[in-house]
Structures are given as C-alpha cells and as structure tokens.
C-alpha cells in the first residue's frame, strides 16, 4: 500500500491510498474532483472509496462528482447525508485494502471532525484539519476544551505514528512555534528540514507523532515556557487551567503575523 498527496487549491492535499497490485485507489478529503479524475485517467486507476474528515468544502467539494462517476462508497460524518453512504462514529472501522482504520471523533475545528487511525503494520493517522505539522486547526465550531481533548486523544497514540494532515501549513506553523520556543533545537532543526523540502517543492508530510510532541505548541500547551510566551503575546496573565492555557496558545496563533 502506497500513500501520496495530490495537491489541490492553494495548500490542500488530497491523500491517495494506492494498492500495490491493483488499479484501485482510495481518496481522503477530495475537495476538487478534477484533481482525482485527472490522476485516475493518467494512471488508469479506479476510485474504490472516499473518506471524509469534516464538512468544509475544500475537503468535500469533489465528493458528489466522484461518487457518481465511480459509484463508490463514501465514509464520513453521519450528518452529511447527501454525500456519505457509510456514516461513522467513534471506534467504527473502515477497511482499506489490508488495513483497518479506527475512527476517532475529534471535534474542535468543526463539531463533526473525524480522524482515522491504523496501527498495523506501521501506525498511520489521517488527521484532517485537527492536527497539522507544527499546528492545529482553528477552533471554528467547537471549544478550546474540545480541541484540547482531541490533542490529548491523538497524543495517546504510538509515538511512531505517521501523521497525514490535509494542508501545507508547516512553515507558517513553525514560525509561530519558534516565537514561543526560540531555543527548542528539535523545532529549529525541523524548520530547516522543511524549508529545504519546500524549496524542492516537496511536501513536508507526513510528520511523526513523537516529533509533534517535541515541536508542536498545541501538544505542548502544558509546558510553562510555552504558556508564558503565549500569554505575553496576548498581554494576558498566564492561564492556570489546561483548557485556558490551550486557548491562549490558539488565540496567540490566530493573531500572529
């Protein structure tokens, strides 16, 4: 099984899962049908299924056309009744080729957000807009408490989990992260690595969860130095409660330039 991105729009990635021995593929969050159709036509592939992480149009805009063209199943949030043929909830499973992916409900960015985790043979997480490399999604529908709970749920996964998010936001995320932790050597090293990748027009993804724990401020909002810097950027007192501290980091990122 091979996983690779098809770039879409300005900074989206449509993740493709390809079976080594067949012409079948799956698509994760196909916001643009033409991107997937062009790939299938050029490489003689057949779309076997679609997974949706959340309802935003840049993740779902191509689903209806692809579903009609290939007559394939669509797995995703239950309320998307016009698109989803197989509604999902916490701990449901989706079988993709030889892998079984477990559904994780991760509200925060949106209330319907789902992530998909498989632990064999190598742990993989499709994190949508919940966890980015070096960042997390804006809290657009949920609460800081919900987003922190999502971060904690992901943090409990194996450290060697490969994290496939759906946006190329890494360098912008790292600029903010460095403003909070300018002496974090793991973060500085990761920034240089990703700058080189982007100069070569390569994706900075997937990331690895143990690296995120060392570099991502939204998995580090409990660390005193991160809390202090975020509060200073907002001209606020340092938060005591975990969700309030997380909220300060998120709001500091929202206003960072």
mmCIF file of C-alpha atoms in Angstrom:
data_model
loop_
_atom_site.group_PDB
_atom_site.id
_atom_site.type_symbol
_atom_site.label_atom_id
_atom_site.label_comp_id
_atom_site.label_asym_id
_atom_site.label_seq_id
_atom_site.Cartn_x
_atom_site.Cartn_y
_atom_site.Cartn_z
ATOM 1 C CA UNK A 1 0.000 0.000 0.000
ATOM 2 C CA UNK A 2 1.326 3.417 -1.014
ATOM 3 C CA UNK A 3 0.146 6.785 0.335
ATOM 4 C CA UNK A 4 0.882 10.022 -1.501
ATOM 5 C CA UNK A 5 -0.634 13.506 -1.876
ATOM 6 C CA UNK A 6 -2.332 15.166 -4.811
ATOM 7 C CA UNK A 7 -2.037 18.960 -4.347
ATOM 8 C CA UNK A 8 -5.291 20.904 -4.641
ATOM 9 C CA UNK A 9 -6.250 24.579 -4.398
ATOM 10 C CA UNK A 10 -3.579 26.719 -2.743
ATOM 11 C CA UNK A 11 -2.363 24.424 0.027
ATOM 12 C CA UNK A 12 -4.644 21.362 0.316
ATOM 13 C CA UNK A 13 -3.538 17.779 -0.065
ATOM 14 C CA UNK A 14 -5.881 15.044 -1.233
ATOM 15 C CA UNK A 15 -4.293 11.889 0.140
ATOM 16 C CA UNK A 16 -4.390 8.886 -2.160
ATOM 17 C CA UNK A 17 -4.065 5.316 -0.905
ATOM 18 C CA UNK A 18 -2.988 3.034 -3.727
ATOM 19 C CA UNK A 19 -2.904 -0.736 -3.686
ATOM 20 C CA UNK A 20 0.372 -2.139 -4.969
ATOM 21 C CA UNK A 21 -1.134 -4.953 -7.022
ATOM 22 C CA UNK A 22 -4.358 -3.489 -8.409
ATOM 23 C CA UNK A 23 -5.642 -0.386 -10.172
ATOM 24 C CA UNK A 24 -7.737 0.604 -7.144
ATOM 25 C CA UNK A 25 -7.264 3.736 -5.042
ATOM 26 C CA UNK A 26 -8.970 5.497 -2.144
ATOM 27 C CA UNK A 27 -9.109 9.279 -1.689
ATOM 28 C CA UNK A 28 -9.096 11.241 1.563
ATOM 29 C CA UNK A 29 -10.954 14.584 1.516
ATOM 30 C CA UNK A 30 -11.207 15.129 -2.258
ATOM 31 C CA UNK A 31 -12.150 18.791 -2.332
ATOM 32 C CA UNK A 32 -11.565 19.020 -6.093
ATOM 33 C CA UNK A 33 -12.946 16.214 -8.258
ATOM 34 C CA UNK A 34 -10.837 17.179 -11.273
ATOM 35 C CA UNK A 35 -7.586 16.544 -9.416
ATOM 36 C CA UNK A 36 -8.616 12.961 -8.690
ATOM 37 C CA UNK A 37 -10.221 12.396 -12.099
ATOM 38 C CA UNK A 38 -7.091 13.585 -13.892
ATOM 39 C CA UNK A 39 -4.911 11.272 -11.820
ATOM 40 C CA UNK A 40 -7.203 8.302 -12.465
ATOM 41 C CA UNK A 41 -7.248 8.981 -16.205
ATOM 42 C CA UNK A 42 -3.498 9.482 -16.493
ATOM 43 C CA UNK A 43 -2.568 6.444 -14.389
ATOM 44 C CA UNK A 44 -5.507 4.192 -15.320
ATOM 45 C CA UNK A 45 -6.829 3.979 -11.758
ATOM 46 C CA UNK A 46 -10.285 3.303 -10.364
ATOM 47 C CA UNK A 47 -11.589 5.053 -7.256
ATOM 48 C CA UNK A 48 -12.719 2.361 -4.799
ATOM 49 C CA UNK A 49 -13.777 4.588 -1.918
ATOM 50 C CA UNK A 50 -13.709 8.031 -0.314
ATOM 51 C CA UNK A 51 -13.082 9.087 3.274
ATOM 52 C CA UNK A 52 -14.207 12.475 4.631
ATOM 53 C CA UNK A 53 -12.769 14.037 7.794
ATOM 54 C CA UNK A 54 -15.165 17.003 8.054
ATOM 55 C CA UNK A 55 -17.700 19.019 6.113
ATOM 56 C CA UNK A 56 -15.691 22.015 4.857
ATOM 57 C CA UNK A 57 -15.966 22.487 1.101
ATOM 58 C CA UNK A 58 -12.235 22.298 0.440
ATOM 59 C CA UNK A 59 -12.479 18.729 1.784
ATOM 60 C CA UNK A 60 -15.818 17.674 0.293
ATOM 61 C CA UNK A 61 -16.306 19.748 -2.860
ATOM 62 C CA UNK A 62 -15.389 16.923 -5.221
ATOM 63 C CA UNK A 63 -17.158 14.094 -3.431
ATOM 64 C CA UNK A 64 -20.523 14.193 -5.232
ATOM 65 C CA UNK A 65 -18.997 14.072 -8.720
ATOM 66 C CA UNK A 66 -16.521 11.343 -7.808
ATOM 67 C CA UNK A 67 -19.219 9.301 -6.077
ATOM 68 C CA UNK A 68 -21.419 9.496 -9.173
ATOM 69 C CA UNK A 69 -18.587 8.802 -11.605
ATOM 70 C CA UNK A 70 -17.175 5.757 -9.831
ATOM 71 C CA UNK A 71 -20.263 4.565 -7.904
ATOM 72 C CA UNK A 72 -18.020 4.179 -4.868
ATOM 73 C CA UNK A 73 -18.804 4.193 -1.131
ATOM 74 C CA UNK A 74 -18.220 7.337 0.909
ATOM 75 C CA UNK A 75 -17.326 7.124 4.605
ATOM 76 C CA UNK A 76 -17.573 10.141 6.891
ATOM 77 C CA UNK A 77 -19.574 12.208 9.378
ATOM 78 C CA UNK A 78 -23.117 10.946 9.793
ATOM 79 C CA UNK A 79 -24.870 14.268 9.180
ATOM 80 C CA UNK A 80 -23.531 14.553 5.607
ATOM 81 C CA UNK A 81 -26.453 12.501 4.358
ATOM 82 C CA UNK A 82 -26.268 13.823 0.794
ATOM 83 C CA UNK A 83 -22.686 12.588 0.400
ATOM 84 C CA UNK A 84 -21.962 9.836 2.918
ATOM 85 C CA UNK A 85 -23.107 6.275 2.223
ATOM 86 C CA UNK A 86 -21.465 4.841 5.352
ATOM 87 C CA UNK A 87 -21.892 7.157 8.376
ATOM 88 C CA UNK A 88 -19.252 6.818 11.068
ATOM 89 C CA UNK A 89 -18.843 7.397 14.801
ATOM 90 C CA UNK A 90 -16.186 6.834 17.476
ATOM 91 C CA UNK A 91 -14.496 3.404 17.280
ATOM 92 C CA UNK A 92 -16.132 2.418 13.997
ATOM 93 C CA UNK A 93 -13.750 0.865 11.475
ATOM 94 C CA UNK A 94 -13.098 1.401 7.780
ATOM 95 C CA UNK A 95 -11.269 -1.342 5.895
ATOM 96 C CA UNK A 96 -8.970 -0.060 3.161
ATOM 97 C CA UNK A 97 -7.143 -2.831 1.350
ATOM 98 C CA UNK A 98 -5.225 -4.782 4.009
ATOM 99 C CA UNK A 99 -5.603 -2.133 6.718
ATOM 100 C CA UNK A 100 -8.369 -1.407 9.204
ATOM 101 C CA UNK A 101 -8.728 2.242 10.248
ATOM 102 C CA UNK A 102 -10.383 3.117 13.556
ATOM 103 C CA UNK A 103 -12.496 6.260 13.715
ATOM 104 C CA UNK A 104 -11.588 8.918 16.293
ATOM 105 C CA UNK A 105 -14.080 11.688 16.930
ATOM 106 C CA UNK A 106 -12.068 14.910 17.277
ATOM 107 C CA UNK A 107 -14.437 17.895 17.488
ATOM 108 C CA UNK A 108 -12.889 21.323 17.796
ATOM 109 C CA UNK A 109 -12.055 22.657 14.354
ATOM 110 C CA UNK A 110 -15.564 21.512 13.408
ATOM 111 C CA UNK A 111 -18.057 19.610 15.511
ATOM 112 C CA UNK A 112 -18.176 16.729 13.021
ATOM 113 C CA UNK A 113 -14.423 16.196 12.629
ATOM 114 C CA UNK A 114 -13.186 12.608 12.377
ATOM 115 C CA UNK A 115 -9.644 11.243 12.275
ATOM 116 C CA UNK A 116 -8.700 7.779 11.045
ATOM 117 C CA UNK A 117 -6.056 5.621 12.756
ATOM 118 C CA UNK A 118 -4.499 2.306 11.752
ATOM 119 C CA UNK A 119 -1.843 0.652 13.912
ATOM 120 C CA UNK A 120 -0.639 -2.226 11.729
ATOM 121 C CA UNK A 121 1.959 -2.670 10.413
ATOM 122 C CA UNK A 122 3.118 0.959 10.794
ATOM 123 C CA UNK A 123 0.841 3.328 12.748
ATOM 124 C CA UNK A 124 -0.881 5.871 10.480
ATOM 125 C CA UNK A 125 -3.219 8.763 11.304
ATOM 126 C CA UNK A 126 -5.208 10.782 8.801
ATOM 127 C CA UNK A 127 -5.714 13.880 10.929
ATOM 128 C CA UNK A 128 -7.573 16.181 8.534
ATOM 129 C CA UNK A 129 -7.606 19.695 9.973
ATOM 130 C CA UNK A 130 -7.299 18.629 13.615
ATOM 131 C CA UNK A 131 -3.528 18.189 13.912
ATOM 132 C CA UNK A 132 -1.155 19.809 11.438
ATOM 133 C CA UNK A 133 2.597 19.548 11.332
ATOM 134 C CA UNK A 134 3.549 22.166 13.907
ATOM 135 C CA UNK A 135 -0.027 23.316 14.437
ATOM 136 C CA UNK A 136 -3.727 22.552 14.733
ATOM 137 C CA UNK A 137 -6.900 23.712 13.048
ATOM 138 C CA UNK A 138 -8.643 26.915 14.028
ATOM 139 C CA UNK A 139 -11.453 26.426 16.507
ATOM 140 C CA UNK A 140 -14.305 27.301 14.156
ATOM 141 C CA UNK A 141 -17.253 25.420 15.658
ATOM 142 C CA UNK A 142 -16.067 23.723 18.822
ATOM 143 C CA UNK A 143 -14.432 24.890 22.028
ATOM 144 C CA UNK A 144 -10.909 25.027 23.403
ATOM 145 C CA UNK A 145 -11.870 22.195 25.754
ATOM 146 C CA UNK A 146 -12.904 20.027 22.814
ATOM 147 C CA UNK A 147 -9.784 20.800 20.804
ATOM 148 C CA UNK A 148 -7.532 20.097 23.776
ATOM 149 C CA UNK A 149 -9.318 16.772 24.261
ATOM 150 C CA UNK A 150 -8.654 15.984 20.591
ATOM 151 C CA UNK A 151 -4.955 16.796 21.063
ATOM 152 C CA UNK A 152 -4.826 14.539 24.116
ATOM 153 C CA UNK A 153 -6.564 11.717 22.252
ATOM 154 C CA UNK A 154 -4.023 11.935 19.438
ATOM 155 C CA UNK A 155 -1.119 12.228 21.890
ATOM 156 C CA UNK A 156 -2.097 8.853 23.348
ATOM 157 C CA UNK A 157 -1.376 7.128 20.019
ATOM 158 C CA UNK A 158 2.004 5.444 19.463
ATOM 159 C CA UNK A 159 4.944 7.830 19.144
ATOM 160 C CA UNK A 160 5.930 6.363 15.769
ATOM 161 C CA UNK A 161 2.531 7.189 14.232
ATOM 162 C CA UNK A 162 2.855 8.850 10.830
ATOM 163 C CA UNK A 163 0.556 11.885 10.724
ATOM 164 C CA UNK A 164 -1.036 12.824 7.396
ATOM 165 C CA UNK A 165 -2.830 16.170 7.636
ATOM 166 C CA UNK A 166 -4.534 17.944 4.747
ATOM 167 C CA UNK A 167 -2.814 21.326 4.490
ATOM 168 C CA UNK A 168 0.720 22.512 3.740
ATOM 169 C CA UNK A 169 0.851 24.997 6.617
ATOM 170 C CA UNK A 170 4.092 23.746 8.142
ATOM 171 C CA UNK A 171 6.452 26.694 7.687
ATOM 172 C CA UNK A 172 3.863 29.217 8.882
ATOM 173 C CA UNK A 173 3.142 26.984 11.862
ATOM 174 C CA UNK A 174 6.819 26.713 12.682
ATOM 175 C CA UNK A 175 7.292 30.489 12.588
ATOM 176 C CA UNK A 176 4.726 30.801 15.353
ATOM 177 C CA UNK A 177 6.138 27.831 17.266
ATOM 178 C CA UNK A 178 9.624 29.373 17.206
ATOM 179 C CA UNK A 179 8.191 32.606 18.615
ATOM 180 C CA UNK A 180 7.122 30.573 21.660
ATOM 181 C CA UNK A 181 10.197 28.347 21.921
ATOM 182 C CA UNK A 182 13.163 30.060 20.237
ATOM 183 C CA UNK A 183 15.637 27.693 21.929
ATOM 184 C CA UNK A 184 13.852 24.456 21.007
ATOM 185 C CA UNK A 185 16.520 22.666 18.980
ATOM 186 C CA UNK A 186 14.157 19.987 17.682
ATOM 187 C CA UNK A 187 11.914 22.751 16.362
ATOM 188 C CA UNK A 188 14.789 24.664 14.781
ATOM 189 C CA UNK A 189 16.074 21.505 13.101
ATOM 190 C CA UNK A 190 12.600 20.622 11.818
ATOM 191 C CA UNK A 191 12.201 24.131 10.414
ATOM 192 C CA UNK A 192 15.411 23.826 8.404
ATOM 193 C CA UNK A 193 14.385 20.396 7.116
ATOM 194 C CA UNK A 194 11.002 21.671 5.972
ATOM 195 C CA UNK A 195 12.436 24.806 4.387
ATOM 196 C CA UNK A 196 14.599 22.555 2.230
ATOM 197 C CA UNK A 197 11.637 20.343 1.335
ATOM 198 C CA UNK A 198 9.536 23.319 0.262
ATOM 199 C CA UNK A 199 12.409 24.785 -1.768
ATOM 200 C CA UNK A 200 12.437 21.455 -3.594
ATOM 201 C CA UNK A 201 8.624 21.681 -3.980
ATOM 202 C CA UNK A 202 8.138 18.594 -1.831
ATOM 203 C CA UNK A 203 5.507 18.051 0.848
ATOM 204 C CA UNK A 204 6.583 18.379 4.465
ATOM 205 C CA UNK A 205 4.273 15.469 5.291
ATOM 206 C CA UNK A 206 3.758 13.039 6.800
ATOM 207 C CA UNK A 207 5.085 14.069 10.163
ATOM 208 C CA UNK A 208 5.669 11.706 13.072
ATOM 209 C CA UNK A 209 3.857 11.982 16.379
ATOM 210 C CA UNK A 210 6.984 11.920 18.535
ATOM 211 C CA UNK A 211 8.310 14.903 16.556
ATOM 212 C CA UNK A 212 4.999 16.717 17.037
ATOM 213 C CA UNK A 213 5.270 16.208 20.777
ATOM 214 C CA UNK A 214 8.690 17.886 20.656
ATOM 215 C CA UNK A 215 7.784 20.764 18.324
ATOM 216 C CA UNK A 216 4.034 21.409 18.117
ATOM 217 C CA UNK A 217 2.859 24.097 20.573
ATOM 218 C CA UNK A 218 -0.657 22.651 20.620
ATOM 219 C CA UNK A 219 0.728 19.422 22.057
ATOM 220 C CA UNK A 220 2.933 21.474 24.397
ATOM 221 C CA UNK A 221 0.487 23.994 25.854
ATOM 222 C CA UNK A 222 1.054 22.449 29.298
ATOM 223 C CA UNK A 223 4.737 23.469 29.276
ATOM 224 C CA UNK A 224 5.386 26.533 31.408
ATOM 225 C CA UNK A 225 7.622 28.367 28.931
ATOM 226 C CA UNK A 226 5.043 27.915 26.159
ATOM 227 C CA UNK A 227 2.259 29.164 28.425
ATOM 228 C CA UNK A 228 4.272 32.224 29.452
ATOM 229 C CA UNK A 229 5.172 33.226 25.899
ATOM 230 C CA UNK A 230 1.604 32.782 24.631
ATOM 231 C CA UNK A 231 0.234 34.889 27.475
ATOM 232 C CA UNK A 232 2.824 37.585 26.805
ATOM 233 C CA UNK A 233 1.876 37.741 23.130
ATOM 234 C CA UNK A 234 -1.741 38.297 24.183
ATOM 235 C CA UNK A 235 -0.833 40.702 27.026
ATOM 236 C CA UNK A 236 -2.725 38.425 29.419
ATOM 237 C CA UNK A 237 -1.997 36.678 32.686
ATOM 238 C CA UNK A 238 -0.634 33.154 32.375
ATOM 239 C CA UNK A 239 -3.528 30.695 32.445
ATOM 240 C CA UNK A 240 -3.717 28.090 35.196
ATOM 241 C CA UNK A 241 -6.253 25.650 33.753
ATOM 242 C CA UNK A 242 -5.171 23.357 30.871
ATOM 243 C CA UNK A 243 -8.010 24.376 28.548
ATOM 244 C CA UNK A 244 -7.418 28.067 29.261
ATOM 245 C CA UNK A 245 -3.705 27.645 28.535
ATOM 246 C CA UNK A 246 -4.526 25.853 25.298
ATOM 247 C CA UNK A 247 -6.937 28.641 24.385
ATOM 248 C CA UNK A 248 -4.197 31.217 24.910
ATOM 249 C CA UNK A 249 -1.847 29.354 22.568
ATOM 250 C CA UNK A 250 -4.590 29.052 19.942
ATOM 251 C CA UNK A 251 -5.566 32.722 20.211
ATOM 252 C CA UNK A 252 -1.929 33.771 20.068
ATOM 253 C CA UNK A 253 -1.572 31.816 16.824
ATOM 254 C CA UNK A 254 -4.776 33.371 15.444
ATOM 255 C CA UNK A 255 -3.327 36.861 15.906
ATOM 256 C CA UNK A 256 0.287 36.012 14.995
ATOM 257 C CA UNK A 257 1.805 37.681 11.946
#
